[in-house]
PDB file of C-alpha atoms in Angstrom:
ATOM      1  CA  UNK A   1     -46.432  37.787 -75.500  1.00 85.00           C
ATOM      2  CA  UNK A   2     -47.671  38.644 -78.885  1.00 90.00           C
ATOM      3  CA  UNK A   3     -50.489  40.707 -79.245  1.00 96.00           C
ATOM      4  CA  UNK A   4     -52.000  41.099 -82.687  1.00 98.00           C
ATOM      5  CA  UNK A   5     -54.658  43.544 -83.690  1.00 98.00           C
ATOM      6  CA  UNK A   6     -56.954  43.221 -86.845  1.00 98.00           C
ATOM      7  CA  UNK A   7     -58.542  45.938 -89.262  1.00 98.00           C
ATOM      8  CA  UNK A   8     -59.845  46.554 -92.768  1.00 98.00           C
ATOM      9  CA  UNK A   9     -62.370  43.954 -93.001  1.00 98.00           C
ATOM     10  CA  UNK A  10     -66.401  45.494 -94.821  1.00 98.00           C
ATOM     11  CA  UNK A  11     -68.861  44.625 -96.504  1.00 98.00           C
ATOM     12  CA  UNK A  12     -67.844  44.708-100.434  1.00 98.00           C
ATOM     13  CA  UNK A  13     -69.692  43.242-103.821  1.00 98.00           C
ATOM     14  CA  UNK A  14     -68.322  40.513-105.942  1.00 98.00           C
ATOM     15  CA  UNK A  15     -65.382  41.559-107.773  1.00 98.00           C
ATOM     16  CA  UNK A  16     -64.475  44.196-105.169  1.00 98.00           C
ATOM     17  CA  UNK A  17     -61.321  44.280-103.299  1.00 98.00           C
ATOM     18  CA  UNK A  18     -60.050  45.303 -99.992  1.00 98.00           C
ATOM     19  CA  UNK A  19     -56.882  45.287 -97.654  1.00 98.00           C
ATOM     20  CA  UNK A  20     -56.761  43.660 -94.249  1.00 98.00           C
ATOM     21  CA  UNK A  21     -53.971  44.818 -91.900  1.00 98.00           C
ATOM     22  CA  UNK A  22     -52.930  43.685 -88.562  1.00 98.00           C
ATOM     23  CA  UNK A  23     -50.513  45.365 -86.378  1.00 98.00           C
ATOM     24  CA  UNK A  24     -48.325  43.098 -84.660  1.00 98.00           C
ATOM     25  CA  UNK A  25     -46.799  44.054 -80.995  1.00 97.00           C
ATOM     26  CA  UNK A  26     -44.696  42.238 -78.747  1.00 95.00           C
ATOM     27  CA  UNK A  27     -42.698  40.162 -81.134  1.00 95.00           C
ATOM     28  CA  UNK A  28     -41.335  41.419 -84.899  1.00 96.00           C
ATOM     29  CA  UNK A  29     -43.727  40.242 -87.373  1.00 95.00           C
ATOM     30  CA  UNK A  30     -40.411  38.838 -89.214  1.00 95.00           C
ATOM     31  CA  UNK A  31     -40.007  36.352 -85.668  1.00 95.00           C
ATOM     32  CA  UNK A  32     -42.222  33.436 -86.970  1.00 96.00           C
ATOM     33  CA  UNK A  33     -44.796  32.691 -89.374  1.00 97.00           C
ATOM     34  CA  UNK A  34     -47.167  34.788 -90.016  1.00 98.00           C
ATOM     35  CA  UNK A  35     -50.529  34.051 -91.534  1.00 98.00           C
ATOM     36  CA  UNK A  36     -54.587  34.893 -91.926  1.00 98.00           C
ATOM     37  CA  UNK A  37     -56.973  31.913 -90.862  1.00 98.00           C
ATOM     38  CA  UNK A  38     -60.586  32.881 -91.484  1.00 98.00           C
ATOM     39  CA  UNK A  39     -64.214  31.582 -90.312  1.00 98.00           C
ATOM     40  CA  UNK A  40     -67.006  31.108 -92.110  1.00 97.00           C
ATOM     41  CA  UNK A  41     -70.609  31.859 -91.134  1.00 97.00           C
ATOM     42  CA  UNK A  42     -72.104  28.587 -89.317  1.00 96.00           C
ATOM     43  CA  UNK A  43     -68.780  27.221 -89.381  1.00 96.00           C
ATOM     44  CA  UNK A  44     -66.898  26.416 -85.907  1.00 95.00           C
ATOM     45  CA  UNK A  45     -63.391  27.151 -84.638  1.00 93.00           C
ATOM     46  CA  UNK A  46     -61.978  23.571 -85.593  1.00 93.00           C
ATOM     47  CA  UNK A  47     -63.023  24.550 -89.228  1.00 95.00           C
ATOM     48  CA  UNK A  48     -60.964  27.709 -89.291  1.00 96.00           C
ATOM     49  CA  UNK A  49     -58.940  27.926 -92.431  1.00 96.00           C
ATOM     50  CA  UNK A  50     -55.444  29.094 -93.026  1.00 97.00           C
ATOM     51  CA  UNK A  51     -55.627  31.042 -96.287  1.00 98.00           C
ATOM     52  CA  UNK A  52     -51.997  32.710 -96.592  1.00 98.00           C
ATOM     53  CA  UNK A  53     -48.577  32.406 -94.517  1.00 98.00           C
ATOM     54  CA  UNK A  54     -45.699  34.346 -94.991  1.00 98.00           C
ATOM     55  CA  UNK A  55     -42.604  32.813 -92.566  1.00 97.00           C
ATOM     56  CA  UNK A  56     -39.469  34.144 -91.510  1.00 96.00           C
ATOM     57  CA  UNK A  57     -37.484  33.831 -94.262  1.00 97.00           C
ATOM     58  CA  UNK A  58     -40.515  35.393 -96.586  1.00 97.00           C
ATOM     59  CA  UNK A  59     -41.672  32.558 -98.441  1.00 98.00           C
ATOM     60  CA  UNK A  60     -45.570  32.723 -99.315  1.00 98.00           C
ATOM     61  CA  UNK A  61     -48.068  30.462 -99.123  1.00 98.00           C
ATOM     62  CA  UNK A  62     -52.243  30.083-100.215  1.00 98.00           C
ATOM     63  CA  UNK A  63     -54.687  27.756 -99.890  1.00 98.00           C
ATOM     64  CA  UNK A  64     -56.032  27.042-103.376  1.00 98.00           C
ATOM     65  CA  UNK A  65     -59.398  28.700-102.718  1.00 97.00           C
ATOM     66  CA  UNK A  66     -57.259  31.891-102.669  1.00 98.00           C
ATOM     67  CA  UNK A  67     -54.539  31.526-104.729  1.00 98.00           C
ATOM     68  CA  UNK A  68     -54.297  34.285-107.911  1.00 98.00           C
ATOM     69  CA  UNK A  69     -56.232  36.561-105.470  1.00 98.00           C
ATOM     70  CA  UNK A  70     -55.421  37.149-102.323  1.00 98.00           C
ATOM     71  CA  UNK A  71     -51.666  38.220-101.645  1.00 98.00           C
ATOM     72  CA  UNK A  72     -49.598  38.237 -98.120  1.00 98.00           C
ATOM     73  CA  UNK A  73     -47.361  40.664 -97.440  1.00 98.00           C
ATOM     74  CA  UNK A  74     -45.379  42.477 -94.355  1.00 98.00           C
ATOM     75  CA  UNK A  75     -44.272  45.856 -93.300  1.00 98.00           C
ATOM     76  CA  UNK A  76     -41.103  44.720 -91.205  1.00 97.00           C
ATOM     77  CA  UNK A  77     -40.602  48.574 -90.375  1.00 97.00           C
ATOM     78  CA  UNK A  78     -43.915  49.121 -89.242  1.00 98.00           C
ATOM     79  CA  UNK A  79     -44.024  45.526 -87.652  1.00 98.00           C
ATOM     80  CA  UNK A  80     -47.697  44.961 -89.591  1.00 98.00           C
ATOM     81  CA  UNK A  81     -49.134  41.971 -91.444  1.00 98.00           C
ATOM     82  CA  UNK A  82     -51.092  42.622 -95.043  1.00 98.00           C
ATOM     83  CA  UNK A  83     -53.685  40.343 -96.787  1.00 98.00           C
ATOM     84  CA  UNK A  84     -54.452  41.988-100.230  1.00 98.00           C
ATOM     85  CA  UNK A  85     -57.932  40.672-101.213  1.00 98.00           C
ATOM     86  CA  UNK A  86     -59.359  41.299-104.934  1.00 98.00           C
ATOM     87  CA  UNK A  87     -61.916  39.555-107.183  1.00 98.00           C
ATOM     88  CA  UNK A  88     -63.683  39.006-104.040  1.00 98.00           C
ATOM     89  CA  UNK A  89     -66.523  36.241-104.124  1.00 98.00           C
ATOM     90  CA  UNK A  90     -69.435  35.257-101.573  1.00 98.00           C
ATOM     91  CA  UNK A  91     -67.379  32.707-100.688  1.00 97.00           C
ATOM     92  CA  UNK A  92     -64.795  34.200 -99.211  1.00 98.00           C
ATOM     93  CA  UNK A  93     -67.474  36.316 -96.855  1.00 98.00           C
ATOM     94  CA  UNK A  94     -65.594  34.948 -93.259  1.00 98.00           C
ATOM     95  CA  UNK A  95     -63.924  36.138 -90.201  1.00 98.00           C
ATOM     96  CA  UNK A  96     -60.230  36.834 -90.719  1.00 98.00           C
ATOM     97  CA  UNK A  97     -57.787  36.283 -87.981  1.00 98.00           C
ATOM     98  CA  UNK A  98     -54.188  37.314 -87.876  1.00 98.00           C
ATOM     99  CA  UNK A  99     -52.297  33.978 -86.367  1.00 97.00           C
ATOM    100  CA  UNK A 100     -48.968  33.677 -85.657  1.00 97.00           C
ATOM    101  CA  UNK A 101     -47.472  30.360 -85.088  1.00 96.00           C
ATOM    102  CA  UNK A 102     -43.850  29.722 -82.912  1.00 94.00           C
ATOM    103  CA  UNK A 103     -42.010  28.267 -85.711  1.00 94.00           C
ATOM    104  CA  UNK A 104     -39.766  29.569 -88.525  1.00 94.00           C
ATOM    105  CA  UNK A 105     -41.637  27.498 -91.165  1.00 96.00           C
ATOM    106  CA  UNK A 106     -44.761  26.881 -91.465  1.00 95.00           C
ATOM    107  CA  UNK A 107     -47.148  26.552 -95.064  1.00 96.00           C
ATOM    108  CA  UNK A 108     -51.291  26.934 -94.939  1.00 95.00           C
ATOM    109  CA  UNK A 109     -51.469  23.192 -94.910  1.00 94.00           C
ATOM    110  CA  UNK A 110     -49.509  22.861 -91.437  1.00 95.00           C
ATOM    111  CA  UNK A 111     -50.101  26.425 -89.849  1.00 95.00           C
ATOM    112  CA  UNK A 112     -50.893  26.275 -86.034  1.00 91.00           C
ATOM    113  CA  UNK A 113     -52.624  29.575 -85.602  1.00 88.00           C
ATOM    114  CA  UNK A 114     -51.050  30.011 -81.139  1.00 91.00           C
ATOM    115  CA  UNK A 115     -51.679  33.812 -80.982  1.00 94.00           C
ATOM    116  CA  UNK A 116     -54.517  34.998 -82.856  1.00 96.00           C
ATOM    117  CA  UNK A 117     -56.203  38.701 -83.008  1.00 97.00           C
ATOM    118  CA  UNK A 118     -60.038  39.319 -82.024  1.00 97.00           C
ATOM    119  CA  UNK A 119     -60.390  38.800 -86.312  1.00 98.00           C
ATOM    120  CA  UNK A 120     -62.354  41.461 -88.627  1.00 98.00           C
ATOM    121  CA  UNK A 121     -65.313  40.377 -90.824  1.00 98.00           C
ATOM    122  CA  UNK A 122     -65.664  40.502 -94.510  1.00 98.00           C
ATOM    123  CA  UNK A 123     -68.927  40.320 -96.102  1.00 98.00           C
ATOM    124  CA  UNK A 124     -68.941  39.748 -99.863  1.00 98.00           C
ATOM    125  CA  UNK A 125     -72.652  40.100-101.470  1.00 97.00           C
ATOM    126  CA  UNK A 126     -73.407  39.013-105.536  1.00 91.00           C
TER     127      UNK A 126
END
């Protein structure tokens, strides 16, 4: 079973930046796709959204909200997940989840997040 264990999220201002990080056990984070889904304030499960993949063979992925800002990445040695975060806005203020979904291939537009962590929340104030 994979068990998957968030960190890094704060509060920041506008234009700040920070690093979220999610140690991945029970499967190599290389295995399947990888990805962060977050949760907005108000907003239910069923409106989670995938913001960045990263899948087996590497390839990235963003959902436009994201894209030019946020950056995926994995430590395959240290079996951990990455999601670089900079020019923060109050939008992106959300849970984030580290989600892992049993395929090789996956983009944010078809990501099935099976195993999720407990997520870590950002807070972004203007």
């Amino acid at each position: 079973q994979m068990r998957l264990r968030e960190s890094g999220g704060e509060s920041v201002q506008t234009g700040g930046s920070l690093t979220l990080s999610c140690a991945v056990s029970g499967y190599a984070v290389t295995t399947y796709v990888m990805g962060w889904l977050r949760q907005a304030p108000g907003k239910g499960r069923e409106e989670r959204e995938a913001v960045a993949t990263i899948d087996s063979d590497g390839v990235t992925t963003y959902a436009d909200s994201v894209k030019g800002r946020f950056t995926i990445s994995r430590d395959n040695d240290k079996n951990i997940l990455y999601l670089a975060m900079n020019d923060l806005e109050p939008e992106d203020t959300a849970t984030y989840y580290c989600a892992a979904d049993p395929r090789t291939h996956a983009t944010t537009a078809t990501m099935v997040g099976v195993w999720l962590g407990l997520g870590t929340k950002v807070t972004v104030s203007s």
